[in-house]
C-alpha atoms as a printed R data frame, in Angstrom:
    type eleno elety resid chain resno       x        y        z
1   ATOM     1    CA   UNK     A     1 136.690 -252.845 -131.795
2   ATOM     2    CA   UNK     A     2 139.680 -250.295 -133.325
3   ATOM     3    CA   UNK     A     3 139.721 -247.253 -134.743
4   ATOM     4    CA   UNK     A     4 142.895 -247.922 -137.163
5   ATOM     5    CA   UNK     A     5 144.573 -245.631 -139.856
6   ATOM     6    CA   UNK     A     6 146.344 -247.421 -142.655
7   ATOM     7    CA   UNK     A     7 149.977 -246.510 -143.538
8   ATOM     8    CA   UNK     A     8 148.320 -245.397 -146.750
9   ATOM     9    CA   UNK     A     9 146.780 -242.211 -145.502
10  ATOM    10    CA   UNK     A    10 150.398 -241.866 -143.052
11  ATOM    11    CA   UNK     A    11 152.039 -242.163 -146.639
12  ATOM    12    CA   UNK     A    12 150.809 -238.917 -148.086
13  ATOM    13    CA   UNK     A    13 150.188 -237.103 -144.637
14  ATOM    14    CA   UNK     A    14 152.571 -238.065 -142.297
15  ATOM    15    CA   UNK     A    15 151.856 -235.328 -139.787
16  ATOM    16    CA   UNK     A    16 148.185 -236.153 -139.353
17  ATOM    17    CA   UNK     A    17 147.045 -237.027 -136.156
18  ATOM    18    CA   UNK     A    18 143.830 -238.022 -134.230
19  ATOM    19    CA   UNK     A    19 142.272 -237.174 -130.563
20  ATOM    20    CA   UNK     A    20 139.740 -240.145 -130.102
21  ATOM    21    CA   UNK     A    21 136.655 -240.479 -127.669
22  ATOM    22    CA   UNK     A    22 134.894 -242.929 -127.187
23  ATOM    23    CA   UNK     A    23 131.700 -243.230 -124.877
24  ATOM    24    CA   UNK     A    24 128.936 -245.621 -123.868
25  ATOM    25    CA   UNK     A    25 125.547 -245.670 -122.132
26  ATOM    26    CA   UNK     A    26 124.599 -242.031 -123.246
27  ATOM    27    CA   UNK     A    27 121.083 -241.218 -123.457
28  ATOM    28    CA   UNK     A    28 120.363 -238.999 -126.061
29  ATOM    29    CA   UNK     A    29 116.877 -238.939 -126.062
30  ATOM    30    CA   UNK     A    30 116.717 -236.039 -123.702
31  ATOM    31    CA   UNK     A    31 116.593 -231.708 -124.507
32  ATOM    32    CA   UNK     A    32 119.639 -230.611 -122.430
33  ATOM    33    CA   UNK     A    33 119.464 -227.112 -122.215
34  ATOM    34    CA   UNK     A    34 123.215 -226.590 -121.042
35  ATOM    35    CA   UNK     A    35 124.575 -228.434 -124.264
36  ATOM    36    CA   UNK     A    36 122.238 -225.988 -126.301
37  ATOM    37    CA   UNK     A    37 123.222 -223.146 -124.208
38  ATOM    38    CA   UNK     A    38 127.421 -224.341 -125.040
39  ATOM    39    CA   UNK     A    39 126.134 -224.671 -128.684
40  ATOM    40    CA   UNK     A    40 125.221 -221.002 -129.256
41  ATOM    41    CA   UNK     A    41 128.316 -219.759 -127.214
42  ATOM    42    CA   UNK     A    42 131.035 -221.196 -129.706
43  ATOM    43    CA   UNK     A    43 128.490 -220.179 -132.432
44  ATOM    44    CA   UNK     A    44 128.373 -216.311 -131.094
45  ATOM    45    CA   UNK     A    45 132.158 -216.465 -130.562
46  ATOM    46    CA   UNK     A    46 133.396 -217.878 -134.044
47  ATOM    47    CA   UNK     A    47 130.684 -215.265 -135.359
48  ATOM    48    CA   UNK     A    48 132.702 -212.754 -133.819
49  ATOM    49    CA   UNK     A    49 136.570 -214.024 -135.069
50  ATOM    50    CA   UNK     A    50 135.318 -214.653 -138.238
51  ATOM    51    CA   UNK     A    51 133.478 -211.423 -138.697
52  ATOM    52    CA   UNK     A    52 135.065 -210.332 -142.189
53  ATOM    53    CA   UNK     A    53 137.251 -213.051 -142.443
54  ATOM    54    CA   UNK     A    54 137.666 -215.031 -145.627
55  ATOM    55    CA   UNK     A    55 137.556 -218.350 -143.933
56  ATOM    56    CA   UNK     A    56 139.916 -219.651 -146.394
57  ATOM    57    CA   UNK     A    57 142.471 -217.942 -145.633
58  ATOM    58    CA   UNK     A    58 142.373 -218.820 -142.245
59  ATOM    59    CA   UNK     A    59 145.316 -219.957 -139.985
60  ATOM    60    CA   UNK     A    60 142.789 -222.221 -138.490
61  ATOM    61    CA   UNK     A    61 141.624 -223.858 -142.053
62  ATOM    62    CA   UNK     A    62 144.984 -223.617 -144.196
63  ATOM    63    CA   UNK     A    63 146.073 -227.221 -143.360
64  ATOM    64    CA   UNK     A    64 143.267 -228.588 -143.886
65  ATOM    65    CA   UNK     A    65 142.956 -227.468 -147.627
66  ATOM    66    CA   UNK     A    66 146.660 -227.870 -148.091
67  ATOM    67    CA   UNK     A    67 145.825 -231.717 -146.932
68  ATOM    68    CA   UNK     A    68 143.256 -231.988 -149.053
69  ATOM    69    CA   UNK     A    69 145.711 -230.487 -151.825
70  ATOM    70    CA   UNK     A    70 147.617 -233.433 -151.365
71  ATOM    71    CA   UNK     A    71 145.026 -236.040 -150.943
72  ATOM    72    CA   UNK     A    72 144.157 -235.231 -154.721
73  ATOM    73    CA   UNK     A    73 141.059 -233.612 -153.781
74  ATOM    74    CA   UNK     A    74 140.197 -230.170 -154.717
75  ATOM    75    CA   UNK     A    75 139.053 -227.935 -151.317
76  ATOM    76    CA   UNK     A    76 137.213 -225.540 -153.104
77  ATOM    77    CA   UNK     A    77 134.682 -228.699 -154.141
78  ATOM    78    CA   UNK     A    78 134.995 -230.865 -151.109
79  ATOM    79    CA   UNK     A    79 135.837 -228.673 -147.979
80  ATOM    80    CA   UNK     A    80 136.946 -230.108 -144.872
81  ATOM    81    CA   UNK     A    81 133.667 -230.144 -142.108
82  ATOM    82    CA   UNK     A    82 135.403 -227.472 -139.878
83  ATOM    83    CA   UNK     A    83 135.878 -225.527 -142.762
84  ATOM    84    CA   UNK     A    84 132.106 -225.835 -143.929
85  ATOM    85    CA   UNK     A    85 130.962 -225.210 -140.283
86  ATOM    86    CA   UNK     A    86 132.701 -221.879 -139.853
87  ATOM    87    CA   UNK     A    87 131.759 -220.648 -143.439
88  ATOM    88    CA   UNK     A    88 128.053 -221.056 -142.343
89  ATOM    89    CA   UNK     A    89 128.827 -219.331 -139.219
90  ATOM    90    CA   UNK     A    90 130.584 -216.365 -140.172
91  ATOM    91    CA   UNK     A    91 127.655 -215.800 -142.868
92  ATOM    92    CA   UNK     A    92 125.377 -215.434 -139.907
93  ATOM    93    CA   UNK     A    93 123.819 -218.176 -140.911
94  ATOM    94    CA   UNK     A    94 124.481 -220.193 -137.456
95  ATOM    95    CA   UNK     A    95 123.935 -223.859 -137.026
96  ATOM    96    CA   UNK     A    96 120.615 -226.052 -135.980
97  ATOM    97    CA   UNK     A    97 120.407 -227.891 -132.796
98  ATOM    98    CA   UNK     A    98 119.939 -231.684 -134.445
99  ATOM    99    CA   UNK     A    99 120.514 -233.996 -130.473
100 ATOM   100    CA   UNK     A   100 122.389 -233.303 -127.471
101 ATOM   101    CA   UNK     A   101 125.284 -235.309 -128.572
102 ATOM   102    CA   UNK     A   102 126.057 -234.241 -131.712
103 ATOM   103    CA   UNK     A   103 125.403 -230.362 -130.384
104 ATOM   104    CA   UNK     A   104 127.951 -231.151 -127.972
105 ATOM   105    CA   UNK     A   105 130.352 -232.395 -130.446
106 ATOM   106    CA   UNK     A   106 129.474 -229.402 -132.709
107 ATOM   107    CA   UNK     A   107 129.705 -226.949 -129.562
108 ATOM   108    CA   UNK     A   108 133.411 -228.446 -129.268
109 ATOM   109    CA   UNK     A   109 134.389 -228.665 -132.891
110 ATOM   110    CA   UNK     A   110 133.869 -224.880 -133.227
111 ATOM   111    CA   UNK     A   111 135.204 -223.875 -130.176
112 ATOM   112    CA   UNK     A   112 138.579 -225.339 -131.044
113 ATOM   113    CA   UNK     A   113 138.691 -225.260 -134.910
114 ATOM   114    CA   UNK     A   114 139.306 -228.916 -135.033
115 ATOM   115    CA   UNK     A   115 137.173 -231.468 -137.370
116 ATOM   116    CA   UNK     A   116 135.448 -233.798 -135.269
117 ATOM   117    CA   UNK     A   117 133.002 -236.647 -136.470
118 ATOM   118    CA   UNK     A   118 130.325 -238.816 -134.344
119 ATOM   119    CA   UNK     A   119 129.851 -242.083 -135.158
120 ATOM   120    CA   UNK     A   120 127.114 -244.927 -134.064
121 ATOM   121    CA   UNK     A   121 129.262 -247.956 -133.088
122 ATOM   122    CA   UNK     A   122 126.279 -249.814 -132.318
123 ATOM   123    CA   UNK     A   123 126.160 -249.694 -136.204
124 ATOM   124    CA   UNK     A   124 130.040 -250.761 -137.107
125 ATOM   125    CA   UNK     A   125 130.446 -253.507 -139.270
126 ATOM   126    CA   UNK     A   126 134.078 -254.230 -137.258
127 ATOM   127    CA   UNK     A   127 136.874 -251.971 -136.327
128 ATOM   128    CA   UNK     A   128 136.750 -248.615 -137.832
129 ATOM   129    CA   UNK     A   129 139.732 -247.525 -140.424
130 ATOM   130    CA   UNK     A   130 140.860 -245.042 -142.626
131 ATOM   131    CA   UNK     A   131 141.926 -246.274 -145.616
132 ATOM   132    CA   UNK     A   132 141.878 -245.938 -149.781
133 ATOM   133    CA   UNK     A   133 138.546 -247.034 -150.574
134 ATOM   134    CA   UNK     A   134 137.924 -250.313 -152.899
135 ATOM   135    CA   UNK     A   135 135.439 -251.036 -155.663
136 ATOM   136    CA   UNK     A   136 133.664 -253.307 -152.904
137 ATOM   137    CA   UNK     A   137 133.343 -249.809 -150.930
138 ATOM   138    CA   UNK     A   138 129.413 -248.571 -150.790
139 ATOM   139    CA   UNK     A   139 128.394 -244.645 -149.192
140 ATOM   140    CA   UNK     A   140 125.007 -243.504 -148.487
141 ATOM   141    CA   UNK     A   141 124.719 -239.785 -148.425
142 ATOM   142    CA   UNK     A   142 123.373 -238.401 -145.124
143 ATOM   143    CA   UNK     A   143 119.804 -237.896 -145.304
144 ATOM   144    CA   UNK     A   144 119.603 -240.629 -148.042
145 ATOM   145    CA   UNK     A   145 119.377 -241.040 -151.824
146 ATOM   146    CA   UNK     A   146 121.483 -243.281 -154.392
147 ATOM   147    CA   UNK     A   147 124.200 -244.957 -153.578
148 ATOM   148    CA   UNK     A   148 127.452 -244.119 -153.932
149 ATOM   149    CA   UNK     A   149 130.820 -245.546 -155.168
150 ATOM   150    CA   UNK     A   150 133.612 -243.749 -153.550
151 ATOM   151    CA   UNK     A   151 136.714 -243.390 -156.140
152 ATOM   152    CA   UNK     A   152 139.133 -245.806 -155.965
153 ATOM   153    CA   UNK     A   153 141.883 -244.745 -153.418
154 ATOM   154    CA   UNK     A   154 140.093 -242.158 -152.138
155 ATOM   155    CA   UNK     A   155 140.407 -241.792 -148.343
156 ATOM   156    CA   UNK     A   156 137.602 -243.080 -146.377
157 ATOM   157    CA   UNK     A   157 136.188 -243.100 -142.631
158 ATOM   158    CA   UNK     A   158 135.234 -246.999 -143.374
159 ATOM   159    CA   UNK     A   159 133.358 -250.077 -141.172
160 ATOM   160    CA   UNK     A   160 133.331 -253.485 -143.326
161 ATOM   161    CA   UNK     A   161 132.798 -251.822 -146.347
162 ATOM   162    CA   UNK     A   162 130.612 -250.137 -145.034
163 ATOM   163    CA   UNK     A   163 131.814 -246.005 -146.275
164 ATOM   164    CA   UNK     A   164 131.030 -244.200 -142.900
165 ATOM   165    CA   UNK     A   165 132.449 -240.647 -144.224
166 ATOM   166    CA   UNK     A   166 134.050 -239.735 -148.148
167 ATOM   167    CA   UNK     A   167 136.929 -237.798 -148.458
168 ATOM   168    CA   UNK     A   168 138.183 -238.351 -145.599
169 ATOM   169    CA   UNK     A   169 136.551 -235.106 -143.308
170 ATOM   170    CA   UNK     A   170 134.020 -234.447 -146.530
171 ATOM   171    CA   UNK     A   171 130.625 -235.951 -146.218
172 ATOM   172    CA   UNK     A   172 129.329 -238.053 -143.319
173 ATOM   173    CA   UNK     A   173 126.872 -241.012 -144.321
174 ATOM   174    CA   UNK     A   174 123.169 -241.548 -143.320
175 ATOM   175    CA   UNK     A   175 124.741 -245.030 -142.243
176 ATOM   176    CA   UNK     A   176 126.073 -244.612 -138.419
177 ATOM   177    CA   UNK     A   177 124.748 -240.767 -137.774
178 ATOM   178    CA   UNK     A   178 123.675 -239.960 -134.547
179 ATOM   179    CA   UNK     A   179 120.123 -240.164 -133.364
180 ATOM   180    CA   UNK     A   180 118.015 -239.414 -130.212
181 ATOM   181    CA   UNK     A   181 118.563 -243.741 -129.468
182 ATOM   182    CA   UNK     A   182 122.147 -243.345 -130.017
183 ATOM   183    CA   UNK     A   183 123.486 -244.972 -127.118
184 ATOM   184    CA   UNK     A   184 127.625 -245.394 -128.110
185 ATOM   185    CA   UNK     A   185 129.405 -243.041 -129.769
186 ATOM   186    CA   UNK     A   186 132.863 -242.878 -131.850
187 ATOM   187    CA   UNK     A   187 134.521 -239.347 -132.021
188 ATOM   188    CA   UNK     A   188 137.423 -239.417 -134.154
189 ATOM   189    CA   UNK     A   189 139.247 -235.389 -133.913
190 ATOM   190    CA   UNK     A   190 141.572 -234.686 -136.658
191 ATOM   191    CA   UNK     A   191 144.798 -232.589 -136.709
192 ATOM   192    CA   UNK     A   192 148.383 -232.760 -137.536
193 ATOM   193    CA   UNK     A   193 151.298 -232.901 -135.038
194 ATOM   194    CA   UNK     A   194 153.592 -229.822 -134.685
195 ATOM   195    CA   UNK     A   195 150.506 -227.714 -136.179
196 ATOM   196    CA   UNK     A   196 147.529 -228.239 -133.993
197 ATOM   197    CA   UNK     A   197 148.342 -231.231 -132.117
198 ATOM   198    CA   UNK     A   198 147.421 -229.202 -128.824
199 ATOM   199    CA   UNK     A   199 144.288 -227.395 -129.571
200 ATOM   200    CA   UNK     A   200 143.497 -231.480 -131.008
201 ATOM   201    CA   UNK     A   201 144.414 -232.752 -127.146
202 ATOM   202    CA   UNK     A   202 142.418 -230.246 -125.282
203 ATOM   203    CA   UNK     A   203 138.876 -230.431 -127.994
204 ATOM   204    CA   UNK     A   204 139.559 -234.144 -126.856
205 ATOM   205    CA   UNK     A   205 139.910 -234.051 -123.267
206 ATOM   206    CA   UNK     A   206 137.112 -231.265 -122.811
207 ATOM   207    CA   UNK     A   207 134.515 -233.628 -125.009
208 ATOM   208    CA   UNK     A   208 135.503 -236.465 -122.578
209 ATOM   209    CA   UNK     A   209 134.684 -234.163 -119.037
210 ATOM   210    CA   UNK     A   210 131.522 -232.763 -120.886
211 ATOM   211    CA   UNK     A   211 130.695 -236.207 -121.574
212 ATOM   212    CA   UNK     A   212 131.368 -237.247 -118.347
213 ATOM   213    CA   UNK     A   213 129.524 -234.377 -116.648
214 ATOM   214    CA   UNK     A   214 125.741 -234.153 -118.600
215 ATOM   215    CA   UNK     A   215 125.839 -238.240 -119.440
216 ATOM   216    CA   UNK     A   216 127.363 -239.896 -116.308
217 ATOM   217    CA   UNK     A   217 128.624 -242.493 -119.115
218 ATOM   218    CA   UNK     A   218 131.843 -244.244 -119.437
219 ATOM   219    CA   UNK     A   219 134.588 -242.822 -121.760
220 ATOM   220    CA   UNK     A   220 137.419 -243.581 -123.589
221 ATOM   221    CA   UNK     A   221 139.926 -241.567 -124.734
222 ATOM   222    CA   UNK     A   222 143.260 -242.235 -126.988
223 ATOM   223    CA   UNK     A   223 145.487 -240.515 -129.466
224 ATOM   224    CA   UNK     A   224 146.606 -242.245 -132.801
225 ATOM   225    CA   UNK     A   225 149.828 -241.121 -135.231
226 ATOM   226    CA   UNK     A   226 151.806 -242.287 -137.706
227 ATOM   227    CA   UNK     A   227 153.879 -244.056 -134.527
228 ATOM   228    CA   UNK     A   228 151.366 -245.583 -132.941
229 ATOM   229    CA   UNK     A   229 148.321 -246.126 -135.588
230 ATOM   230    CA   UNK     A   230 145.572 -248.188 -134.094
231 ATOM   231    CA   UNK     A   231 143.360 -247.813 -130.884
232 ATOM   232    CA   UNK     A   232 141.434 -249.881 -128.909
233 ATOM   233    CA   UNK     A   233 138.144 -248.453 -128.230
234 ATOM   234    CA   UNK     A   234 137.571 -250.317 -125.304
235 ATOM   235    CA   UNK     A   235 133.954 -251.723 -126.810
């Protein structure tokens, strides 16, 4: 299985880049207090560099909503998930455990300012792409409810056809999210090269120890770009 990126999405943002971890044999069925405890410590520290900060206006979030400028999509109405996550946390409003894994991911997202998904590829439908979506394209919104068409050439997370998040960083689907039998898990971390390439790297390499260290699984780790646009996830 691949994670690819089509030259689509490279067309409009040629910069963007993606940290990618992959890992298998987790079990996720069990309360690890350490990933809870890692949880609440990027929580309380965003809290604090946010505090009074219009989160819009951050250095952190600008290219994000300036991407999503030029993906046609409007950031005040669809906001990037790092974006939405630090907008509930500098309200005070924190953020829920939901499973070790994705509180892990969460704990790392934060900590860095970096979008990062989680993905069930237990549940792909084939190799996993961004790409425009089709009219054969189906989402269903996390937590359920009607079915969705995405619009055509919007930019898609996508297995089969299969729409595994809209809008690229938007909305993740019910289809593929992470749950106490979870046992393999895609991580895709997006950036852009000569922004945040770096703080991408490191979110990616620390997921992979952490990983390592509270799971004992095996992980895979890769970088994909506009030079080099497909990765083997080792599956």
């Amino acid at each position: 299985m691949k994670f690819k990126v089509s030259s689509e999405f490279f067309d409009v943002l040629g910069n963007v880049c993606f940290g990618v971890v992959a890992a298998y044999g987790l079990d996720n069925g069990k309360d690890m207090p350490a990933v809870s405890e890692l949880l609440s410590g990027s929580i309380n520290e965003a809290e604090a560099a946010f505090d009074g900060v219009n989160i819009k206006e951050a250095p952190a979030i600008l290219p994000y909503r300036e991407a999503f400028r030029s993906l046609d999509m409007n950031p005040n109405k669809f906001m990037c998930s790092i974006e939405a996550l630090l907008g509930r946390i500098a309200k005070k409003k924190g953020f829920p455990s939901i499973n070790p894994a994705v509180d892990l991911g969460n704990a790392v997202s934060v900590k860095h300012r970096i979008p990062l998904g989680a993905h069930d590829l237990d549940t792909m439908k084939g190799d996993i792409e961004i790409r425009p979506a089709t009219a054969a394209d189906s989402f269903i919104p996390f937590g359920g409810g009607d079915v969705e068409v995405p619009e055509s050439g919007e930019m898609i997370y996508v297995s089969g056809n299969e729409v595994r998040t809209r809008r690229w960083t938007w909305r993740q689907s019910e289809i593929g999210k992470i749950t106490g039998s979870t046992s393999s898990i895609f991580f895709p971390l997006d950036g852009f090269t000569g922004l945040n390439e770096q703080a991408v790297l490191a979110a990616r390499d620390e997921l992979a120890a952490l990983l390592k260290q509270f799971w004992n699984c095996r992980v895979v780790t890769g970088f994909v770009d506009k030079s080099s646009p497909e990765f083997d996830l080792g599956q």
